[in-house]
Short mmCIF file of C-alpha atoms (C1' of nucleotides) in Angstrom, two decimals:
data_model
loop_
_atom_site.label_atom_id
_atom_site.label_comp_id
_atom_site.label_asym_id
_atom_site.label_seq_id
_atom_site.Cartn_x
_atom_site.Cartn_y
_atom_site.Cartn_z
CA MET A 519 0.00 0.00 0.00
CA GLY A 520 1.37 3.40 0.94
CA ALA A 521 -1.83 5.36 0.44
CA THR A 522 -3.58 6.74 3.48
CA LYS A 523 -7.16 5.48 3.81
CA THR A 524 -8.69 8.90 4.25
CA GLU A 525 -12.20 7.70 3.35
CA HIS A 526 -12.52 5.96 6.70
CA PHE A 527 -11.97 9.07 8.77
CA THR A 528 -14.05 12.19 9.26
CA ASP A 529 -13.45 15.30 7.17
CA LYS A 530 -12.34 17.16 10.27
CA GLN A 531 -9.81 14.48 11.10
CA ASN A 532 -8.45 14.46 7.58
CA GLN A 533 -8.26 18.25 7.47
CA ILE A 534 -6.40 18.70 10.72
CA ALA A 535 -4.08 15.81 9.84
CA THR A 536 -3.25 17.45 6.50
CA LEU A 537 -2.55 20.77 8.17
CA ILE A 538 -0.35 19.17 10.81
CA LYS A 539 1.42 16.99 8.29
CA ALA A 540 2.43 20.04 6.28
CA LEU A 541 4.47 21.20 9.27
CA GLY A 542 5.99 17.81 9.97
CA HIS A 543 9.27 18.44 8.22
CA PRO A 544 12.27 20.36 9.56
CA ALA A 545 12.65 22.39 6.38
CA ARG A 546 9.09 23.60 6.64
CA ILE A 547 9.52 24.33 10.35
CA ALA A 548 12.63 26.29 9.42
CA ILE A 549 10.70 28.27 6.83
CA ILE A 550 7.97 29.18 9.31
CA GLU A 551 10.54 30.13 11.95
CA TYR A 552 12.42 32.28 9.49
CA LEU A 553 9.25 34.09 8.45
CA MET A 554 8.63 34.69 12.15
CA LYS A 555 12.17 35.86 12.87
CA VAL A 556 12.31 38.51 10.18
CA ASP A 557 9.20 40.04 11.71
CA ASP A 558 7.84 41.01 8.33
CA CYS A 559 6.93 39.49 5.02
CA ILE A 560 9.86 38.40 2.95
CA CYS A 561 10.33 38.75 -0.76
CA GLY A 562 13.03 36.42 -1.99
CA ASP A 563 15.72 35.46 0.53
CA ILE A 564 14.10 32.25 1.66
CA VAL A 565 16.11 30.10 -0.69
CA ASN A 566 19.38 31.61 0.55
CA GLU A 567 18.40 31.00 4.16
CA LEU A 568 17.82 27.28 3.75
CA PRO A 569 20.43 24.56 3.26
CA LEU A 570 18.54 23.05 0.34
CA ALA A 571 18.51 23.53 -3.40
CA GLN A 572 16.13 26.04 -4.91
CA PRO A 573 13.68 23.53 -6.43
CA THR A 574 13.45 21.76 -3.09
CA VAL A 575 12.68 24.96 -1.24
CA SER A 576 10.13 25.89 -3.87
CA GLN A 577 8.44 22.54 -3.36
CA HIS A 578 8.30 22.99 0.42
CA LEU A 579 6.87 26.47 -0.02
CA LYS A 580 4.21 25.06 -2.29
CA GLU A 581 3.22 22.50 0.32
CA LEU A 582 2.97 25.14 3.03
CA LYS A 583 0.89 27.27 0.70
CA ASN A 584 -1.42 24.40 -0.28
CA ALA A 585 -1.98 23.66 3.38
CA GLY A 586 -2.85 27.31 4.00
CA LEU A 587 0.04 27.90 6.38
CA ILE A 588 1.60 30.68 4.34
CA LYS A 589 0.36 33.26 1.87
CA GLY A 590 2.31 34.46 -1.14
CA SER A 591 1.84 37.57 -3.21
CA ILE A 592 3.74 38.61 -6.31
CA GLU A 593 5.99 41.61 -5.78
CA GLY A 594 7.75 42.45 -9.03
CA ASN A 595 9.77 39.45 -10.09
CA ALA A 596 10.05 38.19 -6.54
CA ILE A 597 7.34 36.63 -4.41
CA CYS A 598 6.46 37.85 -0.97
CA TYR A 599 5.64 35.21 1.62
CA CYS A 600 4.21 35.44 5.08
CA ILE A 601 2.55 33.20 7.64
CA ASP A 602 -1.22 32.88 7.55
CA GLU A 603 -2.26 33.49 11.13
CA LYS A 604 -5.54 31.67 10.71
CA ALA A 605 -3.82 28.35 10.20
CA ILE A 606 -1.63 28.87 13.26
CA GLU A 607 -4.71 29.77 15.27
CA LYS A 608 -6.42 26.57 14.15
CA LEU A 609 -3.48 24.55 15.39
CA GLN A 610 -3.28 26.48 18.63
CA ASN A 611 -6.98 25.93 19.26
CA TYR A 612 -6.77 22.27 18.43
CA PHE A 613 -4.04 21.59 20.95
CA GLY A 614 -5.53 24.01 23.43
CA ASN A 615 -8.76 22.05 23.39
CA ILE A 616 -6.96 18.78 23.96
CA SER A 617 -5.04 20.28 26.86
CA THR A 618 -8.20 21.64 28.46
CA LYS A 619 -10.03 18.36 28.14
CA LEU A 620 -7.07 16.48 29.54
CA SER A 621 -6.90 18.60 32.68
CA ASN A 622 -10.55 17.78 33.46
CA LYS A 623 -9.79 14.09 33.44
CA LYS A 624 -9.54 11.56 36.17
CA ASN A 625 -6.46 10.01 34.63
CA ASN A 626 -5.89 7.38 37.27
CA CYS A 627 -4.26 4.73 35.12
CA CYS A 628 -1.06 5.70 33.28
CA MET B 1165 16.54 10.90 -2.62
CA GLY B 1166 13.62 10.59 -0.20
CA ALA B 1167 15.60 11.03 2.98
CA THR B 1168 15.12 14.20 4.99
CA LYS B 1169 18.37 16.14 5.42
CA THR B 1170 18.06 16.51 9.17
CA GLU B 1171 21.74 17.31 9.64
CA HIS B 1172 21.22 20.78 8.20
CA PHE B 1173 18.64 21.85 10.73
CA THR B 1174 18.85 22.56 14.44
CA ASP B 1175 18.04 19.88 16.99
CA LYS B 1176 15.05 21.88 18.13
CA GLN B 1177 13.71 22.10 14.61
CA ASN B 1178 14.17 18.39 14.04
CA GLN B 1179 12.55 17.54 17.37
CA ILE B 1180 9.45 19.62 16.91
CA ALA B 1181 9.13 18.44 13.31
CA THR B 1182 9.27 14.81 14.46
CA LEU B 1183 6.65 15.41 17.13
CA ILE B 1184 4.36 17.19 14.68
CA LYS B 1185 4.90 14.62 11.98
CA ALA B 1186 3.76 11.86 14.32
CA LEU B 1187 0.33 13.52 14.42
CA GLY B 1188 0.17 14.18 10.71
CA HIS B 1189 -1.97 11.19 9.85
CA PRO B 1190 -5.73 10.84 10.24
CA ALA B 1191 -5.47 7.45 11.93
CA ARG B 1192 -3.19 8.89 14.59
CA ILE B 1193 -5.45 11.92 14.99
CA ALA B 1194 -8.35 9.50 15.41
CA ILE B 1195 -6.45 7.58 18.07
CA ILE B 1196 -5.71 10.74 20.04
CA GLU B 1197 -9.31 11.91 19.73
CA TYR B 1198 -10.61 8.55 20.87
CA LEU B 1199 -8.33 8.58 23.90
CA MET B 1200 -9.70 12.03 24.65
CA LYS B 1201 -13.32 11.07 24.13
CA VAL B 1202 -13.32 8.13 26.50
CA ASP B 1203 -12.11 10.48 29.23
CA ASP B 1204 -9.92 7.82 30.76
CA CYS B 1205 -7.14 5.49 29.86
CA ILE B 1206 -8.14 2.65 27.64
CA CYS B 1207 -7.05 -0.94 27.83
CA GLY B 1208 -7.76 -2.72 24.57
CA ASP B 1209 -10.60 -1.40 22.43
CA ILE B 1210 -8.51 0.86 20.24
CA VAL B 1211 -8.25 -1.68 17.44
CA ASN B 1212 -12.03 -2.14 17.34
CA GLU B 1213 -12.58 1.59 17.17
CA LEU B 1214 -10.44 2.14 14.09
CA PRO B 1215 -11.24 1.15 10.50
CA LEU B 1216 -7.84 -0.46 10.02
CA ALA B 1217 -6.37 -3.89 10.50
CA GLN B 1218 -4.82 -4.75 13.82
CA PRO B 1219 -1.18 -4.68 12.66
CA THR B 1220 -1.73 -1.26 11.12
CA VAL B 1221 -3.19 0.14 14.32
CA SER B 1222 -0.36 -1.39 16.30
CA GLN B 1223 2.11 0.37 14.04
CA HIS B 1224 0.40 3.73 14.46
CA LEU B 1225 0.34 3.27 18.23
CA LYS B 1226 4.04 2.55 18.15
CA GLU B 1227 4.73 5.75 16.26
CA LEU B 1228 2.68 7.80 18.70
CA LYS B 1229 4.53 6.15 21.56
CA ASN B 1230 7.96 6.71 20.04
CA ALA B 1231 7.12 10.35 19.53
CA GLY B 1232 6.08 10.61 23.19
CA LEU B 1233 2.48 11.48 22.41
CA ILE B 1234 0.99 8.54 24.25
CA LYS B 1235 2.04 6.36 27.15
CA GLY B 1236 1.30 2.67 27.39
CA SER B 1237 1.38 0.41 30.41
CA ILE B 1238 0.78 -3.31 30.53
CA GLU B 1239 -2.43 -4.28 32.27
CA GLY B 1240 -2.78 -8.02 32.27
CA ASN B 1241 -2.75 -9.24 28.71
CA ALA B 1242 -4.06 -5.95 27.41
CA ILE B 1243 -2.17 -2.66 27.20
CA CYS B 1244 -3.46 0.55 28.65
CA TYR B 1245 -2.91 3.67 26.62
CA CYS B 1246 -3.33 7.33 27.37
CA ILE B 1247 -2.22 10.69 26.06
CA ASP B 1248 0.99 12.15 27.42
CA GLU B 1249 0.02 15.67 28.38
CA LYS B 1250 3.58 16.94 28.20
CA ALA B 1251 3.74 16.40 24.46
CA ILE B 1252 0.44 18.17 23.93
CA GLU B 1253 1.68 21.05 26.06
CA LYS B 1254 4.81 21.31 23.96
CA LEU B 1255 2.72 21.62 20.84
CA GLN B 1256 0.36 24.09 22.42
CA ASN B 1257 3.28 26.23 23.55
CA TYR B 1258 4.95 26.06 20.19
CA PHE B 1259 1.91 27.36 18.34
CA GLY B 1260 1.05 29.75 21.13
CA ASN B 1261 4.47 31.37 20.77
CA ILE B 1262 4.07 31.75 17.05
CA SER B 1263 0.64 33.31 17.51
CA THR B 1264 1.94 35.77 20.09
CA LYS B 1265 4.85 36.80 17.95
CA LEU B 1266 2.62 37.22 14.93
CA SER B 1267 0.26 39.58 16.73
CA ASN B 1268 3.19 41.89 17.56
CA LYS B 1269 4.04 42.21 13.90
CA LYS B 1270 3.66 45.06 11.44
CA ASN B 1271 2.46 42.71 8.73
CA ASN B 1272 1.91 45.35 6.08
CA CYS B 1273 2.62 43.23 3.02
CA CYS B 1274 0.47 40.13 2.52
"C1'" DA C 796 -0.34 -28.12 29.51
"C1'" DT C 797 -3.70 -26.20 26.27
"C1'" DT C 798 -6.51 -22.94 24.65
"C1'" DT C 799 -7.92 -18.24 24.19
"C1'" DA C 800 -7.20 -13.28 23.81
"C1'" DA C 801 -4.51 -9.16 22.99
"C1'" DT C 802 -0.74 -6.97 21.05
"C1'" DA C 803 3.75 -6.95 18.47
"C1'" DT C 804 6.78 -8.15 14.72
"C1'" DT C 805 8.05 -9.62 10.08
"C1'" DG C 806 7.87 -9.35 5.27
"C1'" DC C 807 6.23 -7.32 1.43
"C1'" DA C 808 3.59 -4.59 -2.15
"C1'" DA C 809 1.72 -0.09 -3.29
"C1'" DT C 810 2.21 4.56 -2.92
"C1'" DA C 811 4.16 8.97 -1.15
"C1'" DT C 812 7.86 11.99 -0.01
"C1'" DT C 813 12.25 14.17 -0.46
"C1'" DA C 814 15.78 16.11 -3.08
"C1'" DC C 815 17.91 17.97 -7.07
"C1'" DG C 816 19.53 18.84 -12.03
"C1'" DA C 817 17.66 20.64 -16.03
"C1'" DT C 818 14.60 23.56 -17.89
"C1'" DA C 819 10.78 26.77 -18.27
"C1'" DA C 820 8.23 30.86 -17.11
"C1'" DA C 821 7.69 35.59 -15.64
"C1'" DC C 822 9.26 39.79 -14.78
"C1'" DT C 823 13.18 43.75 -14.72
"C1'" DA C 824 16.62 46.28 -16.44
"C1'" DT C 825 19.53 47.60 -19.89
"C1'" DA D 120 15.22 42.70 -28.13
"C1'" DT D 121 18.51 40.73 -24.85
"C1'" DA D 122 20.38 39.57 -20.65
"C1'" DG D 123 19.82 38.86 -15.82
"C1'" DT D 124 17.00 37.51 -11.72
"C1'" DT D 125 13.64 34.94 -9.36
"C1'" DT D 126 10.51 31.32 -8.79
"C1'" DA D 127 8.04 27.19 -10.71
"C1'" DT D 128 7.77 22.83 -13.02
"C1'" DC D 129 9.39 18.40 -14.93
"C1'" DG D 130 11.66 14.22 -14.62
"C1'" DT D 131 13.73 11.00 -11.91
"C1'" DA D 132 16.41 8.46 -8.24
"C1'" DA D 133 16.53 7.30 -3.41
"C1'" DT D 134 14.12 6.58 0.58
"C1'" DA D 135 9.99 6.56 3.67
"C1'" DT D 136 5.29 5.52 4.75
"C1'" DT D 137 1.08 2.96 4.73
"C1'" DG D 138 -1.43 -1.16 5.09
"C1'" DC D 139 -2.10 -5.94 5.72
"C1'" DA D 140 -1.55 -11.21 5.87
"C1'" DA D 141 1.01 -14.31 8.33
"C1'" DT D 142 3.22 -15.27 12.31
"C1'" DA D 143 5.18 -14.58 16.92
"C1'" DT D 144 4.79 -13.23 21.62
"C1'" DT D 145 2.74 -12.66 26.06
"C1'" DA D 146 -0.36 -13.35 29.62
"C1'" DA D 147 -4.85 -15.11 31.31
"C1'" DA D 148 -8.13 -18.73 31.80
"C1'" DT D 149 -9.50 -23.31 31.66
#
DNA sequence: ATTTAATATTGCAATATTACGATAAACTAT
DNA sequence: ATAGTTTATCGTAATATTGCAATATTAAAT
C-alpha cells in the first residue's frame, strides 16, 4: 500500500491531519521560523536562508501554501511570503482544546 | 533521494518536526481523539474503534509512543494507553508562541 | 499443559515523499 | 530585443510511509 485510507476518517480528522502533516518536516519548520524571525513578510531570501537547493525549497513552499500555512503575493519578479495566522490559530486551538479536556480528566491509570 | 536532510537543521527544529509529523496522519489523529473522548485510559478497544487492520493500528500506536504522544502500560494481557500531556503542552506552547509573535508584527505586506 | 485473547513483529507490495539537475516561465533592467 | 533575476515545473532516483496477511509473543483462563 502506501496510500492513506482517508475515506474511513471524518473530514475534520483528515483536514487537521493534513494541516499538521504540512508542518511535519524540519525544512518547513525552518521556513515558518524564518518568516517569524524577520518580523515582516519576505520577498526572496528564503532560498538563501535554507540549506537546500532552490527547487526543493520551492516545493516545500508550495506545500505550506497548499496547506494554508503561508500566503504568497507577487511583488515584481520576486514573491512575498508570510505566515497565515488563521492556520496557526487553528493549530493552537486544536491543541488548546486537547489540553483543556485532559486537565478535566480523572487520569488514574497511566 | 527521499531522505530528509536533518543534519542541516537545528536539533530543536528536528525535534518539533518529528513530534508534529507523528500527528500528521488521520489514523493517529483518530487515536488521540478517541483517547480524549473516553475520558480515561483505555485498555484494549482501540483496534475495534479504528477502521484499520490490527497490525496497522499497532504500528500507528508505536509511532505515537515513540514520539512521546501517548504512554502505554501493561495491564494483564491488554495494554493501557493514554495521552501524554507533556507532548500536547509542547505543541500548544509552540503554536502559542508563534501566535503571540505574529500579533506583535507590522504585517503590512500580505 | 492447552486454549484463548490481545498486542507486536516480520515481510512485502503499493504509494508517497524528499531532493535535485535541467529547464521553463515571468518579470526587470539595460 | 537581450540579458539577468527569481521562482516554478518536470523528470527521476533514493528513501519513507502505509497497510495488511502471516506469524510470533505474552499473559490469562480453563
